[in-house]
Amino acid sequence: MFNRIYSITGFGSLYIRMLVSGLFQKYRAFHGLVVFFAKLQSQNFIVIFFNSFLNLKKNLLYPFICKVAFKNFYNTKSAGDKCTLFSDRNLINRRNVKENVDAAVNPCRKFFELEIKARLIASAVHELGMNSLSDSPTGEFCLPNLPEASEIEKKEYLHKLACRVVDNYVIRRENVESIFNSLLAAEEEEASNRRDQTEDGRFICNFPGCGKTFKFNGKRMRDHESTHNPPISTSDSQQLLFSSEGVSAKPVPEKDDMFNYQCSLLEYGMLILNFFDAIREGDGKRIFRCWKFQLPYLRNDAGSTKYALEALGMMFQIYGLLSPKHSYELIWNRTALLRSGLGNNIPLDLLLEFFNRLLKEVQRKLGPNATNHKAIDRYCHAVDITKVALDNFDRECCVIRRSGKHYEISVASDLQKIAVEIISQKAFTWTPGRSYEQFKDMDSTLLEHFDLQDMFQWINKHKRNIVCARKAR
């Protein structure tokens, strides 16, 4: 079963390699550091650090991604818990940020991006051995001749710092080792189950001499085995993605809720920022990889069942249901480029909203025929050609259309406030026993108690639904 799962969903031995290439390689948040080190002239260099993050272009944040983030990290009762989303919201007075994401999608999106950037700055400052934004790097990062260094040396310095931040706060070593241990344990259990099955896939009672078979290896089979003398002792084995048991797992006597909160938020946030960057660049393969890594989070979230099914259905289509031609089209036909230049791609659902705006304008011009459904249907089918004709007419007539770009107030002061608050609270310094009131026993990742075996069974269930032509929901 696991070989089929790996081939369909891409989990298994490729998990970590794709995780590193998908999350770390394309972290554009650190790309601005190249300019930062090239312009390094004085000790007060963190101002350039701010500018490098502010130059990142905005992108669409899907409402359901905001919902998952706000559901796990936003609590209106956590004003006293420092360095949380609601506490930071009060710190910079972002009153347009709501707990209900649907009521304020854009403010929530911008606020979430701001929070991730502030934590990137604070984590980099911590790794540089600095106690404030005006300090200079100390320890192994203390390179006084950095401004005069070559471009290759500056890039190596940047890469080293980025590796430290990602390894210590995003892809933590103990979590990576636990993933491998859980996968190996689950694979061994599946191999053991296959040995105890008949040719038609039924499970055989483990008591010697008993030939009774069962369709599922579940409670009914265990109840039957317990009636034998002596009874067969069985135990439910739940494989967690980040198990507390393993050869490399180190028991932690006390938790640090503040530190775990920052790591968990940074881990999920960087995955989302990578998602947005892939959309801006029109990188279809990376968009698909981000959907794949988003699947465990959606499956783990009780309110994202339909989104998890959509992500799984897309994997089924690309890996097995569609022809190679249509699979290629599904991967790469996910964005549109309306303005020339790098990083200007938009998702197709946003392009659809532009078409909806055009159709509303057409409907207003129809006058009494606006209630004629046949006329509306005819214009809807011709909206693409109509849009091209209108653009050609405007271009031939030299009609200048003003750009729809919205000029925004600089968020540099808000970014600095949040970063200073995180640094002053030493949120990225492990302090055992530090606890939150509303986020008690916070885990360092949202997938801490994720049931990996249950996810594999869920995938196989929907694979059977596809074979039997059943609807997923």
Short mmCIF file of C-alpha atoms in Angstrom, two decimals:
data_model
loop_
_atom_site.label_atom_id
_atom_site.label_comp_id
_atom_site.label_asym_id
_atom_site.label_seq_id
_atom_site.Cartn_x
_atom_site.Cartn_y
_atom_site.Cartn_z
CA MET A 1 0.00 0.00 0.00
CA PHE A 2 2.77 2.43 0.87
CA ASN A 3 4.39 2.06 -2.54
CA ARG A 4 1.11 3.08 -4.12
CA ILE A 5 0.77 5.98 -1.70
CA TYR A 6 4.27 7.22 -2.50
CA SER A 7 3.61 7.05 -6.24
CA ILE A 8 0.28 8.85 -5.96
CA THR A 9 0.99 11.53 -3.39
CA GLY A 10 4.76 11.83 -3.31
CA PHE A 11 5.20 11.09 0.38
CA GLY A 12 8.01 8.91 1.65
CA SER A 13 11.71 9.25 1.02
CA LEU A 14 11.21 12.33 -1.19
CA TYR A 15 9.37 14.18 1.58
CA ILE A 16 12.34 15.85 3.21
CA ARG A 17 14.17 16.56 -0.05
CA MET A 18 11.13 18.30 -1.47
CA LEU A 19 10.51 20.04 1.83
CA VAL A 20 13.97 21.55 1.79
CA SER A 21 13.85 22.45 -1.91
CA GLY A 22 10.31 23.78 -1.70
CA LEU A 23 10.57 25.77 1.51
CA PHE A 24 14.18 26.78 1.83
CA GLN A 25 15.44 27.22 -1.70
CA LYS A 26 12.73 29.71 -2.68
CA TYR A 27 12.46 31.74 0.51
CA ARG A 28 12.41 35.11 -1.17
CA ALA A 29 12.20 36.81 2.19
CA PHE A 30 15.96 36.36 2.46
CA HIS A 31 16.76 37.45 -1.09
CA GLY A 32 16.69 41.09 -0.05
CA LEU A 33 19.56 40.38 2.35
CA VAL A 34 21.92 40.36 -0.62
CA VAL A 35 21.22 44.06 -1.14
CA PHE A 36 21.39 44.55 2.61
CA PHE A 37 24.94 43.19 2.92
CA ALA A 38 26.08 44.91 -0.27
CA LYS A 39 25.02 48.29 1.13
CA LEU A 40 26.41 47.62 4.60
CA GLN A 41 28.25 50.80 5.59
CA SER A 42 27.60 51.42 9.30
CA GLN A 43 26.64 49.65 12.53
CA ASN A 44 23.03 50.79 12.24
CA PHE A 45 22.49 48.44 9.28
CA ILE A 46 19.15 46.99 10.34
CA VAL A 47 17.32 49.85 8.55
CA ILE A 48 18.42 48.37 5.23
CA PHE A 49 17.18 45.02 6.54
CA PHE A 50 13.72 46.55 6.92
CA ASN A 51 13.76 47.97 3.39
CA SER A 52 14.67 44.59 1.91
CA PHE A 53 11.54 43.05 3.40
CA LEU A 54 9.30 45.95 2.46
CA ASN A 55 10.25 45.55 -1.20
CA LEU A 56 8.49 42.18 -1.34
CA LYS A 57 5.50 42.39 -3.63
CA LYS A 58 2.04 41.67 -2.34
CA ASN A 59 0.14 38.63 -3.55
CA LEU A 60 -3.18 36.98 -3.14
CA LEU A 61 -3.74 35.04 0.07
CA TYR A 62 -6.52 32.55 -0.23
CA PRO A 63 -9.16 33.02 2.48
CA PHE A 64 -8.98 29.41 3.58
CA ILE A 65 -5.24 29.73 4.26
CA CYS A 66 -5.96 32.75 6.43
CA LYS A 67 -8.65 30.78 8.22
CA VAL A 68 -6.25 27.96 9.10
CA ALA A 69 -3.67 30.45 10.40
CA PHE A 70 -6.11 32.57 12.39
CA LYS A 71 -7.87 29.51 13.78
CA ASN A 72 -4.64 28.23 15.30
CA PHE A 73 -2.77 31.45 16.15
CA TYR A 74 -5.39 34.18 16.68
CA ASN A 75 -7.41 34.46 19.89
CA THR A 76 -9.24 37.62 20.95
CA LYS A 77 -8.64 36.70 24.61
CA SER A 78 -4.84 36.56 24.22
CA ALA A 79 -4.12 40.27 24.62
CA GLY A 80 -1.97 39.48 27.66
CA ASP A 81 0.04 36.80 25.84
CA LYS A 82 2.94 38.75 24.40
CA CYS A 83 4.16 38.10 20.86
CA THR A 84 0.89 36.54 19.69
CA LEU A 85 -1.14 37.73 16.72
CA PHE A 86 -3.84 39.45 18.76
CA SER A 87 -1.28 41.06 21.07
CA ASP A 88 0.64 42.41 18.08
CA ARG A 89 -2.60 43.56 16.52
CA ASN A 90 -3.27 45.70 19.59
CA LEU A 91 0.35 46.88 19.66
CA ILE A 92 0.15 48.45 16.19
CA ASN A 93 -3.59 49.28 16.47
CA ARG A 94 -4.74 47.24 13.46
CA ARG A 95 -8.44 47.48 14.26
CA ASN A 96 -9.47 46.35 10.78
CA VAL A 97 -8.10 42.85 11.49
CA LYS A 98 -11.00 40.60 12.47
CA GLU A 99 -11.27 37.12 13.94
CA ASN A 100 -13.70 36.29 11.12
CA VAL A 101 -11.38 36.26 8.13
CA ASP A 102 -14.24 36.38 5.61
CA ALA A 103 -15.25 39.80 6.97
CA ALA A 104 -11.79 41.32 6.31
CA VAL A 105 -9.74 39.15 3.97
CA ASN A 106 -7.27 41.76 2.73
CA PRO A 107 -6.51 43.32 6.16
CA CYS A 108 -5.97 39.84 7.60
CA ARG A 109 -3.72 38.89 4.69
CA LYS A 110 -1.55 41.99 5.04
CA PHE A 111 -1.36 41.60 8.79
CA PHE A 112 -0.33 37.94 8.50
CA GLU A 113 2.44 38.78 6.03
CA LEU A 114 3.64 41.55 8.33
CA GLU A 115 3.78 39.15 11.27
CA ILE A 116 5.89 36.64 9.36
CA LYS A 117 8.32 39.32 8.17
CA ALA A 118 8.72 40.65 11.71
CA ARG A 119 9.53 37.17 12.99
CA LEU A 120 12.05 36.65 10.21
CA ILE A 121 13.81 39.83 11.28
CA ALA A 122 13.70 38.89 14.97
CA SER A 123 15.01 35.37 14.32
CA ALA A 124 17.85 36.71 12.15
CA VAL A 125 18.74 39.25 14.85
CA HIS A 126 18.84 36.43 17.42
CA GLU A 127 21.11 34.30 15.21
CA LEU A 128 23.39 37.30 14.68
CA GLY A 129 23.89 37.50 18.45
CA MET A 130 22.33 40.97 18.69
CA ASN A 131 20.25 42.24 21.59
CA SER A 132 18.61 45.12 19.72
CA LEU A 133 18.19 46.44 16.21
CA SER A 134 21.08 48.88 16.60
CA ASP A 135 23.65 46.27 17.73
CA SER A 136 26.33 44.68 15.58
CA PRO A 137 26.72 40.94 14.89
CA THR A 138 28.80 39.01 17.42
CA GLY A 139 30.28 35.53 17.63
CA GLU A 140 30.76 33.54 14.44
CA PHE A 141 28.79 36.11 12.45
CA CYS A 142 31.10 38.94 13.44
CA LEU A 143 32.87 39.80 10.16
CA PRO A 144 34.21 43.36 10.35
CA ASN A 145 35.45 43.36 6.75
CA LEU A 146 32.09 42.31 5.30
CA PRO A 147 31.45 45.62 3.44
CA GLU A 148 34.72 45.14 1.54
CA ALA A 149 34.11 41.41 0.91
CA SER A 150 33.46 40.04 -2.56
CA GLU A 151 29.99 39.22 -3.86
CA ILE A 152 30.64 35.48 -3.45
CA GLU A 153 31.64 35.92 0.20
CA LYS A 154 28.56 38.03 0.89
CA LYS A 155 26.31 35.39 -0.67
CA GLU A 156 27.97 32.68 1.42
CA TYR A 157 27.42 34.77 4.53
CA LEU A 158 23.78 35.26 3.56
CA HIS A 159 23.31 31.55 2.85
CA LYS A 160 24.81 30.64 6.20
CA LEU A 161 22.47 32.97 8.07
CA ALA A 162 19.42 31.75 6.13
CA CYS A 163 20.36 28.13 6.84
CA ARG A 164 20.61 28.83 10.55
CA VAL A 165 17.20 30.47 10.69
CA VAL A 166 15.47 27.75 8.66
CA ASP A 167 17.16 24.85 10.48
CA ASN A 168 16.55 26.23 13.97
CA TYR A 169 13.03 27.62 13.65
CA VAL A 170 11.33 26.24 10.53
CA ILE A 171 12.64 22.76 9.65
CA ARG A 172 13.81 21.60 13.05
CA ARG A 173 16.12 18.59 13.18
CA GLU A 174 14.13 16.65 15.74
CA ASN A 175 10.97 16.99 13.67
CA VAL A 176 12.72 15.76 10.53
CA GLU A 177 14.10 12.70 12.33
CA SER A 178 10.69 11.98 13.80
CA ILE A 179 9.13 12.05 10.31
CA PHE A 180 11.49 9.31 9.14
CA ASN A 181 10.91 7.23 12.27
CA SER A 182 7.13 7.46 11.87
CA LEU A 183 7.28 6.56 8.18
CA LEU A 184 9.49 3.55 8.84
CA ALA A 185 7.26 2.34 11.68
CA ALA A 186 4.13 2.74 9.58
CA GLU A 187 5.72 0.92 6.66
CA GLU A 188 6.77 -1.99 8.90
CA GLU A 189 3.25 -2.26 10.28
CA GLU A 190 1.77 -2.25 6.78
CA ALA A 191 4.18 -4.98 5.68
CA SER A 192 3.18 -7.04 8.71
CA ASN A 193 -0.50 -6.62 7.85
CA ARG A 194 0.11 -7.79 4.29
CA ARG A 195 1.71 -11.00 5.60
CA ASP A 196 -1.46 -11.74 7.61
CA GLN A 197 -3.83 -11.29 4.66
CA THR A 198 -5.33 -13.75 2.22
CA GLU A 199 -5.04 -13.41 -1.55
CA ASP A 200 -8.33 -11.52 -1.71
CA GLY A 201 -7.16 -9.03 0.96
CA ARG A 202 -9.02 -10.38 4.02
CA PHE A 203 -7.30 -10.45 7.43
CA ILE A 204 -6.70 -13.81 9.12
CA CYS A 205 -7.15 -14.33 12.84
CA ASN A 206 -3.73 -14.50 14.52
CA PHE A 207 -4.69 -17.40 16.80
CA PRO A 208 -2.98 -20.64 15.63
CA GLY A 209 -5.44 -22.97 13.93
CA CYS A 210 -8.23 -20.39 13.58
CA GLY A 211 -9.04 -19.79 9.93
CA LYS A 212 -11.65 -17.08 10.40
CA THR A 213 -11.10 -14.04 8.20
CA PHE A 214 -12.25 -10.44 8.43
CA LYS A 215 -12.62 -7.70 5.86
CA PHE A 216 -11.04 -5.07 8.13
CA ASN A 217 -8.34 -5.24 10.76
CA GLY A 218 -10.49 -3.44 13.31
CA LYS A 219 -12.37 -3.80 16.57
CA ARG A 220 -14.42 -6.80 15.46
CA MET A 221 -11.29 -8.79 14.65
CA ARG A 222 -9.69 -7.84 17.97
CA ASP A 223 -12.84 -8.81 19.88
CA HIS A 224 -12.79 -12.20 18.18
CA GLU A 225 -9.12 -12.75 19.02
CA SER A 226 -9.78 -11.90 22.67
CA THR A 227 -12.27 -14.82 22.91
CA HIS A 228 -9.53 -17.41 22.35
CA ASN A 229 -7.73 -19.14 25.21
CA PRO A 230 -5.22 -17.64 25.71
CA PRO A 231 -6.45 -14.39 24.11
CA ILE A 232 -4.37 -12.60 21.52
CA SER A 233 -3.12 -9.32 22.94
CA THR A 234 -3.33 -6.48 20.41
CA SER A 235 -2.88 -2.75 20.70
CA ASP A 236 -3.91 0.06 18.49
CA SER A 237 -0.89 1.60 16.81
CA GLN A 238 -1.34 5.20 15.86
CA GLN A 239 1.51 6.62 13.84
CA LEU A 240 1.99 10.30 14.54
CA LEU A 241 3.93 12.50 12.14
CA PHE A 242 5.99 13.94 15.01
CA SER A 243 6.09 11.10 17.52
CA SER A 244 7.50 11.65 20.99
CA GLU A 245 9.03 8.16 20.82
CA GLY A 246 12.03 7.36 18.68
CA VAL A 247 15.73 6.76 18.70
CA SER A 248 16.52 10.46 18.39
CA ALA A 249 13.63 12.01 20.27
CA LYS A 250 14.73 13.89 23.39
CA PRO A 251 12.21 14.20 26.21
CA VAL A 252 11.54 17.79 27.21
CA PRO A 253 10.49 18.20 30.86
CA GLU A 254 8.92 21.61 30.36
CA LYS A 255 7.54 23.51 27.40
CA ASP A 256 8.16 27.06 26.31
CA ASP A 257 4.84 28.24 24.88
CA MET A 258 6.26 31.50 23.52
CA PHE A 259 9.14 29.84 21.69
CA ASN A 260 6.95 27.04 20.32
CA TYR A 261 4.34 29.57 19.20
CA GLN A 262 6.92 31.52 17.16
CA CYS A 263 8.36 28.36 15.57
CA SER A 264 4.93 26.99 14.66
CA LEU A 265 3.79 30.31 13.20
CA LEU A 266 7.04 30.76 11.28
CA GLU A 267 6.89 27.22 9.89
CA TYR A 268 3.37 27.62 8.52
CA GLY A 269 3.92 31.23 7.48
CA MET A 270 7.03 30.50 5.41
CA LEU A 271 5.16 27.73 3.61
CA ILE A 272 2.47 30.25 2.70
CA LEU A 273 4.99 32.90 1.60
CA ASN A 274 6.59 30.29 -0.62
CA PHE A 275 3.13 29.56 -2.04
CA PHE A 276 2.60 33.23 -2.88
CA ASP A 277 6.01 33.60 -4.47
CA ALA A 278 5.36 30.58 -6.70
CA ILE A 279 2.12 32.22 -7.87
CA ARG A 280 3.87 35.51 -8.61
CA GLU A 281 6.56 33.75 -10.62
CA GLY A 282 4.08 31.49 -12.44
CA ASP A 283 6.02 28.41 -11.30
CA GLY A 284 3.45 25.66 -11.80
CA LYS A 285 5.53 22.85 -10.35
CA ARG A 286 6.27 24.80 -7.20
CA ILE A 287 2.60 25.74 -6.84
CA PHE A 288 1.72 22.06 -7.02
CA ARG A 289 4.44 21.21 -4.48
CA CYS A 290 3.03 23.83 -2.12
CA TRP A 291 -0.42 22.28 -2.48
CA LYS A 292 1.13 18.93 -1.60
CA PHE A 293 2.73 20.29 1.56
CA GLN A 294 -0.45 22.16 2.39
CA LEU A 295 -2.44 18.91 2.32
CA PRO A 296 -1.39 17.64 5.80
CA TYR A 297 -2.34 21.00 7.34
CA LEU A 298 -5.72 20.96 5.63
CA ARG A 299 -6.32 17.35 6.61
CA ASN A 300 -5.28 18.10 10.20
CA ASP A 301 -7.68 21.06 10.37
CA ALA A 302 -11.22 19.89 11.11
CA GLY A 303 -12.81 22.76 9.19
CA SER A 304 -10.87 22.29 5.92
CA THR A 305 -12.25 18.95 4.72
CA LYS A 306 -13.40 20.21 1.32
CA TYR A 307 -10.09 21.99 0.69
CA ALA A 308 -8.17 18.84 1.61
CA LEU A 309 -10.30 16.88 -0.86
CA GLU A 310 -9.64 19.48 -3.56
CA ALA A 311 -5.89 19.21 -2.99
CA LEU A 312 -6.02 15.40 -3.02
CA GLY A 313 -8.20 15.39 -6.13
CA MET A 314 -5.67 17.58 -7.94
CA MET A 315 -2.93 15.07 -7.10
CA PHE A 316 -5.06 12.22 -8.41
CA GLN A 317 -5.62 14.09 -11.66
CA ILE A 318 -1.96 14.95 -12.20
CA TYR A 319 -0.49 11.57 -11.20
CA GLY A 320 -3.07 9.14 -12.55
CA LEU A 321 -6.38 10.34 -13.98
CA LEU A 322 -5.32 12.76 -16.71
CA SER A 323 -3.26 12.16 -19.81
CA PRO A 324 0.31 13.53 -19.80
CA LYS A 325 -0.82 16.43 -21.98
CA HIS A 326 -3.73 17.46 -19.74
CA SER A 327 -1.64 16.87 -16.62
CA TYR A 328 0.98 19.27 -17.96
CA GLU A 329 -1.72 21.84 -18.71
CA LEU A 330 -3.17 21.52 -15.21
CA ILE A 331 0.24 22.13 -13.64
CA TRP A 332 1.27 25.14 -15.72
CA ASN A 333 -2.08 26.76 -16.57
CA ARG A 334 -2.67 28.16 -13.08
CA THR A 335 -1.65 31.81 -13.39
CA ALA A 336 -2.00 34.69 -15.84
CA LEU A 337 0.40 37.48 -16.75
CA LEU A 338 -1.46 40.72 -17.43
CA ARG A 339 1.56 43.04 -17.12
CA SER A 340 5.00 42.32 -18.51
CA GLY A 341 7.83 41.78 -16.08
CA LEU A 342 8.99 39.28 -13.50
CA GLY A 343 6.82 38.53 -10.50
CA ASN A 344 3.61 39.98 -11.99
CA ASN A 345 1.60 36.77 -12.38
CA ILE A 346 -1.82 36.53 -10.74
CA PRO A 347 -3.90 33.43 -9.96
CA LEU A 348 -6.69 32.50 -12.31
CA ASP A 349 -9.41 33.05 -9.72
CA LEU A 350 -8.35 36.69 -9.46
CA LEU A 351 -8.45 36.95 -13.27
CA LEU A 352 -11.98 35.58 -13.10
CA GLU A 353 -12.93 38.43 -10.78
CA PHE A 354 -11.69 40.87 -13.43
CA PHE A 355 -13.94 39.18 -15.98
CA ASN A 356 -16.85 39.39 -13.54
CA ARG A 357 -16.27 43.14 -13.28
CA LEU A 358 -16.37 43.39 -17.08
CA LEU A 359 -19.62 41.41 -17.22
CA LYS A 360 -21.21 43.67 -14.63
CA GLU A 361 -20.28 46.66 -16.78
CA VAL A 362 -21.81 44.95 -19.83
CA GLN A 363 -24.96 44.21 -17.87
CA ARG A 364 -25.34 47.85 -16.92
CA LYS A 365 -25.06 48.85 -20.60
CA LEU A 366 -27.74 46.39 -21.72
CA GLY A 367 -30.55 48.48 -20.29
CA PRO A 368 -33.93 46.67 -20.50
CA ASN A 369 -32.21 43.53 -21.86
CA ALA A 370 -30.31 43.11 -18.59
CA THR A 371 -33.03 40.70 -17.43
CA ASN A 372 -32.77 38.59 -20.59
CA HIS A 373 -30.97 35.43 -19.53
CA LYS A 374 -30.17 34.43 -23.10
CA ALA A 375 -28.42 37.74 -23.74
CA ILE A 376 -26.45 37.46 -20.50
CA ASP A 377 -25.45 33.90 -21.34
CA ARG A 378 -24.31 34.97 -24.81
CA TYR A 379 -22.10 37.74 -23.42
CA CYS A 380 -20.66 35.38 -20.78
CA HIS A 381 -19.55 32.93 -23.45
CA ALA A 382 -17.92 35.75 -25.43
CA VAL A 383 -16.29 37.55 -22.50
CA ASP A 384 -12.75 36.53 -23.50
CA ILE A 385 -13.13 37.75 -27.09
CA THR A 386 -14.94 40.86 -25.88
CA LYS A 387 -12.08 41.72 -23.53
CA VAL A 388 -9.51 41.35 -26.32
CA ALA A 389 -11.61 43.51 -28.67
CA LEU A 390 -11.99 46.25 -26.06
CA ASP A 391 -8.26 46.26 -25.32
CA ASN A 392 -7.42 46.46 -29.04
CA PHE A 393 -9.87 49.33 -29.52
CA ASP A 394 -8.39 51.28 -26.61
CA ARG A 395 -4.86 50.70 -27.89
CA GLU A 396 -5.68 51.79 -31.46
CA CYS A 397 -7.48 54.89 -30.18
CA CYS A 398 -4.65 55.70 -27.73
CA VAL A 399 -7.01 55.53 -24.77
CA ILE A 400 -4.89 55.60 -21.62
CA ARG A 401 -6.21 53.61 -18.71
CA ARG A 402 -4.85 54.41 -15.31
CA SER A 403 -3.35 51.55 -13.39
CA GLY A 404 -5.52 49.97 -10.70
CA LYS A 405 -2.65 49.90 -8.24
CA HIS A 406 -3.51 51.08 -4.76
CA TYR A 407 -0.88 53.14 -2.99
CA GLU A 408 -0.44 52.03 0.58
CA ILE A 409 1.00 53.69 3.63
CA SER A 410 4.42 52.42 4.62
CA VAL A 411 4.34 49.71 7.28
CA ALA A 412 7.98 50.21 8.32
CA SER A 413 7.04 51.63 11.72
CA ASP A 414 4.60 48.78 12.43
CA LEU A 415 7.17 46.23 11.32
CA GLN A 416 9.77 47.77 13.61
CA LYS A 417 7.39 47.83 16.59
CA ILE A 418 6.57 44.15 16.27
CA ALA A 419 10.20 43.16 15.73
CA VAL A 420 11.33 45.19 18.76
CA GLU A 421 8.61 43.59 20.88
CA ILE A 422 9.66 40.07 19.86
CA ILE A 423 13.33 40.81 20.48
CA SER A 424 12.68 42.45 23.88
CA GLN A 425 10.58 39.47 25.00
CA LYS A 426 13.34 37.07 23.81
CA ALA A 427 10.71 35.03 22.02
CA PHE A 428 13.29 33.06 20.03
CA THR A 429 15.31 32.13 23.12
CA TRP A 430 14.34 28.77 24.61
CA THR A 431 13.14 29.40 28.18
CA PRO A 432 11.63 26.30 29.85
CA GLY A 433 8.52 26.95 31.90
CA ARG A 434 7.39 30.06 30.01
CA SER A 435 3.66 29.66 29.41
CA TYR A 436 0.74 31.39 27.73
CA GLU A 437 -2.72 31.83 29.18
CA GLN A 438 -4.70 31.10 25.99
CA PHE A 439 -2.13 28.94 24.17
CA LYS A 440 -1.19 26.50 26.91
CA ASP A 441 1.10 23.60 25.98
CA MET A 442 1.71 25.08 22.53
CA ASP A 443 3.45 22.68 20.14
CA SER A 444 6.34 23.71 17.91
CA THR A 445 4.39 22.65 14.81
CA LEU A 446 0.75 22.35 13.83
CA LEU A 447 1.42 18.74 12.81
CA GLU A 448 2.66 17.66 16.24
CA HIS A 449 -0.23 15.20 16.77
CA PHE A 450 -1.02 14.56 13.13
CA ASP A 451 -2.14 10.95 12.57
CA LEU A 452 -0.09 9.81 9.61
CA GLN A 453 -1.67 6.37 9.40
CA ASP A 454 -5.14 7.90 9.33
CA MET A 455 -4.11 10.11 6.43
CA PHE A 456 -2.87 7.11 4.44
CA GLN A 457 -6.15 5.31 5.07
CA TRP A 458 -8.04 8.45 4.01
CA ILE A 459 -6.03 8.61 0.78
CA ASN A 460 -6.70 4.94 0.00
CA LYS A 461 -10.40 5.41 0.75
CA HIS A 462 -10.71 8.14 -1.86
CA LYS A 463 -8.61 6.16 -4.31
CA ARG A 464 -11.22 3.40 -4.04
CA ASN A 465 -13.97 6.02 -4.47
CA ILE A 466 -12.33 7.11 -7.73
CA VAL A 467 -12.18 3.49 -8.96
CA CYS A 468 -15.82 2.91 -8.02
CA ALA A 469 -16.89 6.26 -9.55
CA ARG A 470 -18.20 7.55 -6.24
CA LYS A 471 -18.31 11.23 -5.40
CA ALA A 472 -15.84 12.41 -2.78
CA ARG A 473 -18.52 14.48 -1.04
#
